[in-house]
PDB file of N, CA and C in Angstrom:
ATOM      1  N   MET A1487     -10.477  -4.759  -2.530  1.00  0.00           N
ATOM      2  CA  MET A1487      -9.229  -4.203  -3.006  1.00  0.00           C
ATOM      3  C   MET A1487      -9.436  -3.711  -4.435  1.00  0.00           C
ATOM      4  N   ASP A1488      -9.006  -2.488  -4.719  1.00  0.00           N
ATOM      5  CA  ASP A1488      -9.181  -1.971  -6.078  1.00  0.00           C
ATOM      6  C   ASP A1488      -7.991  -2.371  -6.957  1.00  0.00           C
ATOM      7  N   LEU A1489      -8.120  -2.134  -8.260  1.00  0.00           N
ATOM      8  CA  LEU A1489      -7.083  -2.551  -9.207  1.00  0.00           C
ATOM      9  C   LEU A1489      -5.748  -1.866  -8.953  1.00  0.00           C
ATOM     10  N   LYS A1490      -5.778  -0.634  -8.495  1.00  0.00           N
ATOM     11  CA  LYS A1490      -4.534   0.086  -8.209  1.00  0.00           C
ATOM     12  C   LYS A1490      -3.755  -0.627  -7.108  1.00  0.00           C
ATOM     13  N   GLU A1491      -4.442  -1.044  -6.061  1.00  0.00           N
ATOM     14  CA  GLU A1491      -3.790  -1.768  -4.958  1.00  0.00           C
ATOM     15  C   GLU A1491      -3.353  -3.160  -5.396  1.00  0.00           C
ATOM     16  N   LEU A1492      -4.172  -3.810  -6.198  1.00  0.00           N
ATOM     17  CA  LEU A1492      -3.843  -5.139  -6.700  1.00  0.00           C
ATOM     18  C   LEU A1492      -2.588  -5.087  -7.572  1.00  0.00           C
ATOM     19  N   MET A1493      -2.516  -4.086  -8.432  1.00  0.00           N
ATOM     20  CA  MET A1493      -1.326  -3.945  -9.270  1.00  0.00           C
ATOM     21  C   MET A1493      -0.095  -3.653  -8.419  1.00  0.00           C
ATOM     22  N   ALA A1494      -0.252  -2.847  -7.392  1.00  0.00           N
ATOM     23  CA  ALA A1494       0.871  -2.529  -6.506  1.00  0.00           C
ATOM     24  C   ALA A1494       1.434  -3.802  -5.880  1.00  0.00           C
ATOM     25  N   ILE A1495       0.551  -4.639  -5.365  1.00  0.00           N
ATOM     26  CA  ILE A1495       0.968  -5.889  -4.716  1.00  0.00           C
ATOM     27  C   ILE A1495       1.630  -6.826  -5.719  1.00  0.00           C
ATOM     28  N   ASN A1496       0.995  -6.999  -6.875  1.00  0.00           N
ATOM     29  CA  ASN A1496       1.530  -7.908  -7.885  1.00  0.00           C
ATOM     30  C   ASN A1496       2.839  -7.412  -8.463  1.00  0.00           C
ATOM     31  N   LEU A1497       2.948  -6.115  -8.695  1.00  0.00           N
ATOM     32  CA  LEU A1497       4.185  -5.556  -9.235  1.00  0.00           C
ATOM     33  C   LEU A1497       5.340  -5.809  -8.281  1.00  0.00           C
ATOM     34  N   ARG A1498       5.136  -5.513  -7.026  1.00  0.00           N
ATOM     35  CA  ARG A1498       6.194  -5.718  -6.027  1.00  0.00           C
ATOM     36  C   ARG A1498       6.570  -7.209  -5.944  1.00  0.00           C
ATOM     37  N   ARG A1499       5.551  -8.088  -5.920  1.00  0.00           N
ATOM     38  CA  ARG A1499       5.790  -9.533  -5.838  1.00  0.00           C
ATOM     39  C   ARG A1499       6.575 -10.036  -7.053  1.00  0.00           C
ATOM     40  N   LEU A1500       6.156  -9.639  -8.241  1.00  0.00           N
ATOM     41  CA  LEU A1500       6.815 -10.090  -9.457  1.00  0.00           C
ATOM     42  C   LEU A1500       8.225  -9.517  -9.581  1.00  0.00           C
ATOM     43  N   ARG A1501       8.385  -8.268  -9.212  1.00  0.00           N
ATOM     44  CA  ARG A1501       9.715  -7.641  -9.277  1.00  0.00           C
ATOM     45  C   ARG A1501      10.677  -8.355  -8.336  1.00  0.00           C
ATOM     46  N   HIS A1502      10.236  -8.629  -7.123  1.00  0.00           N
ATOM     47  CA  HIS A1502      11.073  -9.348  -6.162  1.00  0.00           C
ATOM     48  C   HIS A1502      11.393 -10.757  -6.664  1.00  0.00           C
ATOM     49  N   ALA A1503      10.400 -11.426  -7.249  1.00  0.00           N
ATOM     50  CA  ALA A1503      10.603 -12.784  -7.762  1.00  0.00           C
ATOM     51  C   ALA A1503      11.657 -12.812  -8.869  1.00  0.00           C
ATOM     52  N   LYS A1504      11.748 -11.721  -9.618  1.00  0.00           N
ATOM     53  CA  LYS A1504      12.737 -11.623 -10.692  1.00  0.00           C
ATOM     54  C   LYS A1504      14.076 -11.097 -10.175  1.00  0.00           C
ATOM     55  N   GLY A1505      14.132 -10.744  -8.886  1.00  0.00           N
ATOM     56  CA  GLY A1505      15.370 -10.245  -8.298  1.00  0.00           C
ATOM     57  C   GLY A1505      15.780  -8.882  -8.826  1.00  0.00           C
ATOM     58  N   MET A1506      14.790  -8.055  -9.159  1.00  0.00           N
ATOM     59  CA  MET A1506      15.064  -6.742  -9.733  1.00  0.00           C
ATOM     60  C   MET A1506      14.823  -5.640  -8.714  1.00  0.00           C
ATOM     61  N   THR A1507      15.614  -4.589  -8.826  1.00  0.00           N
ATOM     62  CA  THR A1507      15.366  -3.387  -8.034  1.00  0.00           C
ATOM     63  C   THR A1507      14.367  -2.516  -8.794  1.00  0.00           C
ATOM     64  N   GLN A1508      13.827  -1.529  -8.102  1.00  0.00           N
ATOM     65  CA  GLN A1508      12.940  -0.579  -8.779  1.00  0.00           C
ATOM     66  C   GLN A1508      13.696   0.140  -9.890  1.00  0.00           C
ATOM     67  N   GLU A1509      14.945   0.447  -9.653  1.00  0.00           N
ATOM     68  CA  GLU A1509      15.759   1.143 -10.646  1.00  0.00           C
ATOM     69  C   GLU A1509      15.960   0.292 -11.895  1.00  0.00           C
ATOM     70  N   GLU A1510      16.242  -0.998 -11.698  1.00  0.00           N
ATOM     71  CA  GLU A1510      16.423  -1.899 -12.840  1.00  0.00           C
ATOM     72  C   GLU A1510      15.133  -2.036 -13.642  1.00  0.00           C
ATOM     73  N   LEU A1511      14.039  -2.195 -12.948  1.00  0.00           N
ATOM     74  CA  LEU A1511      12.752  -2.313 -13.630  1.00  0.00           C
ATOM     75  C   LEU A1511      12.432  -1.029 -14.383  1.00  0.00           C
ATOM     76  N   ALA A1512      12.652   0.094 -13.738  1.00  0.00           N
ATOM     77  CA  ALA A1512      12.374   1.379 -14.368  1.00  0.00           C
ATOM     78  C   ALA A1512      13.177   1.548 -15.655  1.00  0.00           C
ATOM     79  N   GLU A1513      14.449   1.189 -15.607  1.00  0.00           N
ATOM     80  CA  GLU A1513      15.297   1.321 -16.794  1.00  0.00           C
ATOM     81  C   GLU A1513      14.791   0.428 -17.924  1.00  0.00           C
ATOM     82  N   ARG A1514      14.448  -0.806 -17.597  1.00  0.00           N
ATOM     83  CA  ARG A1514      13.944  -1.734 -18.618  1.00  0.00           C
ATOM     84  C   ARG A1514      12.607  -1.291 -19.192  1.00  0.00           C
ATOM     85  N   ALA A1515      11.775  -0.661 -18.360  1.00  0.00           N
ATOM     86  CA  ALA A1515      10.445  -0.246 -18.797  1.00  0.00           C
ATOM     87  C   ALA A1515      10.433   1.150 -19.419  1.00  0.00           C
ATOM     88  N   GLY A1516      11.550   1.867 -19.318  1.00  0.00           N
ATOM     89  CA  GLY A1516      11.595   3.222 -19.856  1.00  0.00           C
ATOM     90  C   GLY A1516      10.829   4.217 -18.998  1.00  0.00           C
ATOM     91  N   LEU A1517      10.820   3.956 -17.691  1.00  0.00           N
ATOM     92  CA  LEU A1517      10.107   4.809 -16.740  1.00  0.00           C
ATOM     93  C   LEU A1517      11.083   5.259 -15.661  1.00  0.00           C
ATOM     94  N   SER A1518      10.641   6.151 -14.804  1.00  0.00           N
ATOM     95  CA  SER A1518      11.501   6.562 -13.691  1.00  0.00           C
ATOM     96  C   SER A1518      11.301   5.624 -12.509  1.00  0.00           C
ATOM     97  N   ALA A1519      12.355   5.475 -11.720  1.00  0.00           N
ATOM     98  CA  ALA A1519      12.269   4.647 -10.508  1.00  0.00           C
ATOM     99  C   ALA A1519      11.254   5.245  -9.546  1.00  0.00           C
ATOM    100  N   ARG A1520      11.166   6.555  -9.522  1.00  0.00           N
ATOM    101  CA  ARG A1520      10.190   7.224  -8.654  1.00  0.00           C
ATOM    102  C   ARG A1520       8.761   6.828  -9.042  1.00  0.00           C
ATOM    103  N   TYR A1521       8.496   6.719 -10.337  1.00  0.00           N
ATOM    104  CA  TYR A1521       7.168   6.333 -10.807  1.00  0.00           C
ATOM    105  C   TYR A1521       6.871   4.870 -10.464  1.00  0.00           C
ATOM    106  N   ILE A1522       7.863   3.996 -10.649  1.00  0.00           N
ATOM    107  CA  ILE A1522       7.689   2.589 -10.264  1.00  0.00           C
ATOM    108  C   ILE A1522       7.353   2.501  -8.779  1.00  0.00           C
ATOM    109  N   GLY A1523       8.061   3.254  -7.953  1.00  0.00           N
ATOM    110  CA  GLY A1523       7.793   3.269  -6.515  1.00  0.00           C
ATOM    111  C   GLY A1523       6.380   3.742  -6.211  1.00  0.00           C
ATOM    112  N   ALA A1524       5.933   4.764  -6.939  1.00  0.00           N
ATOM    113  CA  ALA A1524       4.584   5.291  -6.724  1.00  0.00           C
ATOM    114  C   ALA A1524       3.525   4.251  -7.102  1.00  0.00           C
ATOM    115  N   ILE A1525       3.779   3.477  -8.146  1.00  0.00           N
ATOM    116  CA  ILE A1525       2.848   2.410  -8.525  1.00  0.00           C
ATOM    117  C   ILE A1525       2.829   1.350  -7.434  1.00  0.00           C
ATOM    118  N   GLU A1526       4.006   0.979  -6.937  1.00  0.00           N
ATOM    119  CA  GLU A1526       4.089  -0.057  -5.898  1.00  0.00           C
ATOM    120  C   GLU A1526       3.447   0.376  -4.576  1.00  0.00           C
ATOM    121  N   ARG A1527       3.379   1.656  -4.337  1.00  0.00           N
ATOM    122  CA  ARG A1527       2.718   2.158  -3.122  1.00  0.00           C
ATOM    123  C   ARG A1527       1.235   2.441  -3.366  1.00  0.00           C
ATOM    124  N   ALA A1528       0.783   2.233  -4.595  1.00  0.00           N
ATOM    125  CA  ALA A1528      -0.595   2.526  -5.005  1.00  0.00           C
ATOM    126  C   ALA A1528      -0.911   4.006  -4.855  1.00  0.00           C
ATOM    127  N   ASP A1529       0.118   4.837  -5.046  1.00  0.00           N
ATOM    128  CA  ASP A1529      -0.079   6.286  -5.018  1.00  0.00           C
ATOM    129  C   ASP A1529      -0.627   6.801  -6.343  1.00  0.00           C
ATOM    130  N   VAL A1530      -0.358   6.062  -7.423  1.00  0.00           N
ATOM    131  CA  VAL A1530      -0.818   6.454  -8.754  1.00  0.00           C
ATOM    132  C   VAL A1530      -1.473   5.266  -9.434  1.00  0.00           C
ATOM    133  N   SER A1531      -2.321   5.562 -10.397  1.00  0.00           N
ATOM    134  CA  SER A1531      -2.915   4.529 -11.241  1.00  0.00           C
ATOM    135  C   SER A1531      -2.138   4.504 -12.552  1.00  0.00           C
ATOM    136  N   ALA A1532      -1.606   3.361 -12.893  1.00  0.00           N
ATOM    137  CA  ALA A1532      -0.853   3.233 -14.132  1.00  0.00           C
ATOM    138  C   ALA A1532      -1.810   3.116 -15.315  1.00  0.00           C
ATOM    139  N   SER A1533      -1.445   3.743 -16.412  1.00  0.00           N
ATOM    140  CA  SER A1533      -2.238   3.632 -17.635  1.00  0.00           C
ATOM    141  C   SER A1533      -2.034   2.242 -18.238  1.00  0.00           C
ATOM    142  N   VAL A1534      -2.867   1.887 -19.192  1.00  0.00           N
ATOM    143  CA  VAL A1534      -2.699   0.587 -19.846  1.00  0.00           C
ATOM    144  C   VAL A1534      -1.381   0.543 -20.613  1.00  0.00           C
ATOM    145  N   THR A1535      -0.930   1.684 -21.099  1.00  0.00           N
ATOM    146  CA  THR A1535       0.360   1.744 -21.783  1.00  0.00           C
ATOM    147  C   THR A1535       1.482   1.404 -20.817  1.00  0.00           C
ATOM    148  N   VAL A1536       1.448   1.997 -19.632  1.00  0.00           N
ATOM    149  CA  VAL A1536       2.462   1.722 -18.609  1.00  0.00           C
ATOM    150  C   VAL A1536       2.355   0.276 -18.141  1.00  0.00           C
ATOM    151  N   LEU A1537       1.143  -0.220 -17.990  1.00  0.00           N
ATOM    152  CA  LEU A1537       0.934  -1.613 -17.621  1.00  0.00           C
ATOM    153  C   LEU A1537       1.665  -2.523 -18.607  1.00  0.00           C
ATOM    154  N   GLY A1538       1.528  -2.235 -19.882  1.00  0.00           N
ATOM    155  CA  GLY A1538       2.207  -3.019 -20.919  1.00  0.00           C
ATOM    156  C   GLY A1538       3.720  -2.900 -20.843  1.00  0.00           C
ATOM    157  N   GLN A1539       4.225  -1.702 -20.620  1.00  0.00           N
ATOM    158  CA  GLN A1539       5.673  -1.488 -20.514  1.00  0.00           C
ATOM    159  C   GLN A1539       6.252  -2.265 -19.333  1.00  0.00           C
ATOM    160  N   VAL A1540       5.564  -2.204 -18.206  1.00  0.00           N
ATOM    161  CA  VAL A1540       6.039  -2.887 -16.996  1.00  0.00           C
ATOM    162  C   VAL A1540       5.982  -4.397 -17.198  1.00  0.00           C
ATOM    163  N   ALA A1541       4.896  -4.890 -17.764  1.00  0.00           N
ATOM    164  CA  ALA A1541       4.766  -6.330 -18.011  1.00  0.00           C
ATOM    165  C   ALA A1541       5.871  -6.817 -18.940  1.00  0.00           C
ATOM    166  N   GLU A1542       6.135  -6.072 -19.990  1.00  0.00           N
ATOM    167  CA  GLU A1542       7.194  -6.457 -20.926  1.00  0.00           C
ATOM    168  C   GLU A1542       8.553  -6.451 -20.230  1.00  0.00           C
ATOM    169  N   ALA A1543       8.805  -5.453 -19.411  1.00  0.00           N
ATOM    170  CA  ALA A1543      10.077  -5.365 -18.688  1.00  0.00           C
ATOM    171  C   ALA A1543      10.248  -6.523 -17.708  1.00  0.00           C
ATOM    172  N   LEU A1544       9.133  -7.000 -17.155  1.00  0.00           N
ATOM    173  CA  LEU A1544       9.171  -8.132 -16.222  1.00  0.00           C
ATOM    174  C   LEU A1544       9.092  -9.480 -16.944  1.00  0.00           C
ATOM    175  N   ASP A1545       8.846  -9.437 -18.256  1.00  0.00           N
ATOM    176  CA  ASP A1545       8.682 -10.637 -19.074  1.00  0.00           C
ATOM    177  C   ASP A1545       7.520 -11.497 -18.566  1.00  0.00           C
ATOM    178  N   VAL A1546       6.384 -10.822 -18.313  1.00  0.00           N
ATOM    179  CA  VAL A1546       5.158 -11.509 -17.908  1.00  0.00           C
ATOM    180  C   VAL A1546       4.009 -10.971 -18.753  1.00  0.00           C
ATOM    181  N   ASP A1547       2.919 -11.699 -18.769  1.00  0.00           N
ATOM    182  CA  ASP A1547       1.710 -11.220 -19.427  1.00  0.00           C
ATOM    183  C   ASP A1547       1.118 -10.103 -18.567  1.00  0.00           C
ATOM    184  N   ALA A1548       0.581  -9.084 -19.195  1.00  0.00           N
ATOM    185  CA  ALA A1548       0.027  -7.942 -18.455  1.00  0.00           C
ATOM    186  C   ALA A1548      -1.052  -8.364 -17.469  1.00  0.00           C
ATOM    187  N   THR A1549      -1.757  -9.454 -17.753  1.00  0.00           N
ATOM    188  CA  THR A1549      -2.804  -9.903 -16.830  1.00  0.00           C
ATOM    189  C   THR A1549      -2.233 -10.298 -15.472  1.00  0.00           C
ATOM    190  N   GLU A1550      -0.951 -10.682 -15.429  1.00  0.00           N
ATOM    191  CA  GLU A1550      -0.325 -11.051 -14.159  1.00  0.00           C
ATOM    192  C   GLU A1550      -0.281  -9.874 -13.188  1.00  0.00           C
ATOM    193  N   LEU A1551      -0.276  -8.667 -13.718  1.00  0.00           N
ATOM    194  CA  LEU A1551      -0.198  -7.474 -12.860  1.00  0.00           C
ATOM    195  C   LEU A1551      -1.533  -7.103 -12.248  1.00  0.00           C
ATOM    196  N   VAL A1552      -2.619  -7.610 -12.807  1.00  0.00           N
ATOM    197  CA  VAL A1552      -3.940  -7.259 -12.265  1.00  0.00           C
ATOM    198  C   VAL A1552      -4.737  -8.479 -11.821  1.00  0.00           C
ATOM    199  N   ARG A1553      -4.111  -9.629 -11.824  1.00  0.00           N
ATOM    200  CA  ARG A1553      -4.781 -10.864 -11.427  1.00  0.00           C
ATOM    201  C   ARG A1553      -4.866 -10.962  -9.913  1.00  0.00           C
ATOM    202  N   ALA A1554      -6.064 -11.276  -9.426  1.00  0.00           N
ATOM    203  CA  ALA A1554      -6.241 -11.506  -8.000  1.00  0.00           C
ATOM    204  C   ALA A1554      -5.752 -12.905  -7.675  1.00  0.00           C
ATOM    205  N   LEU A1555      -4.895 -13.000  -6.696  1.00  0.00           N
ATOM    206  CA  LEU A1555      -4.376 -14.307  -6.278  1.00  0.00           C
ATOM    207  C   LEU A1555      -5.354 -14.963  -5.327  1.00  0.00           C
ATOM    208  N   ALA A1556      -5.423 -16.271  -5.381  1.00  0.00           N
ATOM    209  CA  ALA A1556      -6.281 -17.019  -4.454  1.00  0.00           C
ATOM    210  C   ALA A1556      -5.700 -16.868  -3.048  1.00  0.00           C
ATOM    211  N   PRO A1557      -6.558 -16.755  -2.047  1.00  0.00           N
ATOM    212  CA  PRO A1557      -6.066 -16.681  -0.676  1.00  0.00           C
ATOM    213  C   PRO A1557      -5.229 -17.899  -0.334  1.00  0.00           C
ATOM    214  N   ARG A1558      -4.248 -17.716   0.517  1.00  0.00           N
ATOM    215  CA  ARG A1558      -3.387 -18.834   0.927  1.00  0.00           C
ATOM    216  C   ARG A1558      -4.223 -19.899   1.624  1.00  0.00           C
ATOM    217  N   GLY A1559      -3.831 -21.144   1.381  1.00  0.00           N
ATOM    218  CA  GLY A1559      -4.518 -22.244   2.015  1.00  0.00           C
ATOM    219  C   GLY A1559      -5.724 -22.750   1.253  1.00  0.00           C
ATOM    220  N   THR A1560      -5.960 -22.186   0.045  1.00  0.00           N
ATOM    221  CA  THR A1560      -7.077 -22.673  -0.768  1.00  0.00           C
ATOM    222  C   THR A1560      -6.576 -23.414  -1.970  1.00  0.00           C
TER     223      THR A1560
END
């Protein structure tokens, strides 16, 4: 899995965990909802600047967006 796909999975997981819509996250991050959706679908690669904006909007460390999770059951 490449970093673009990993970020897509983590972004969606973290956004859902915070109970936020794509629109809410986009507004907090200063981005468009369409762009957030494209990141979540792994259609685009987010820059490190965008990574920081999204992490701040989610109130998480930026590493959480690119961290590989351990497989379930381990």
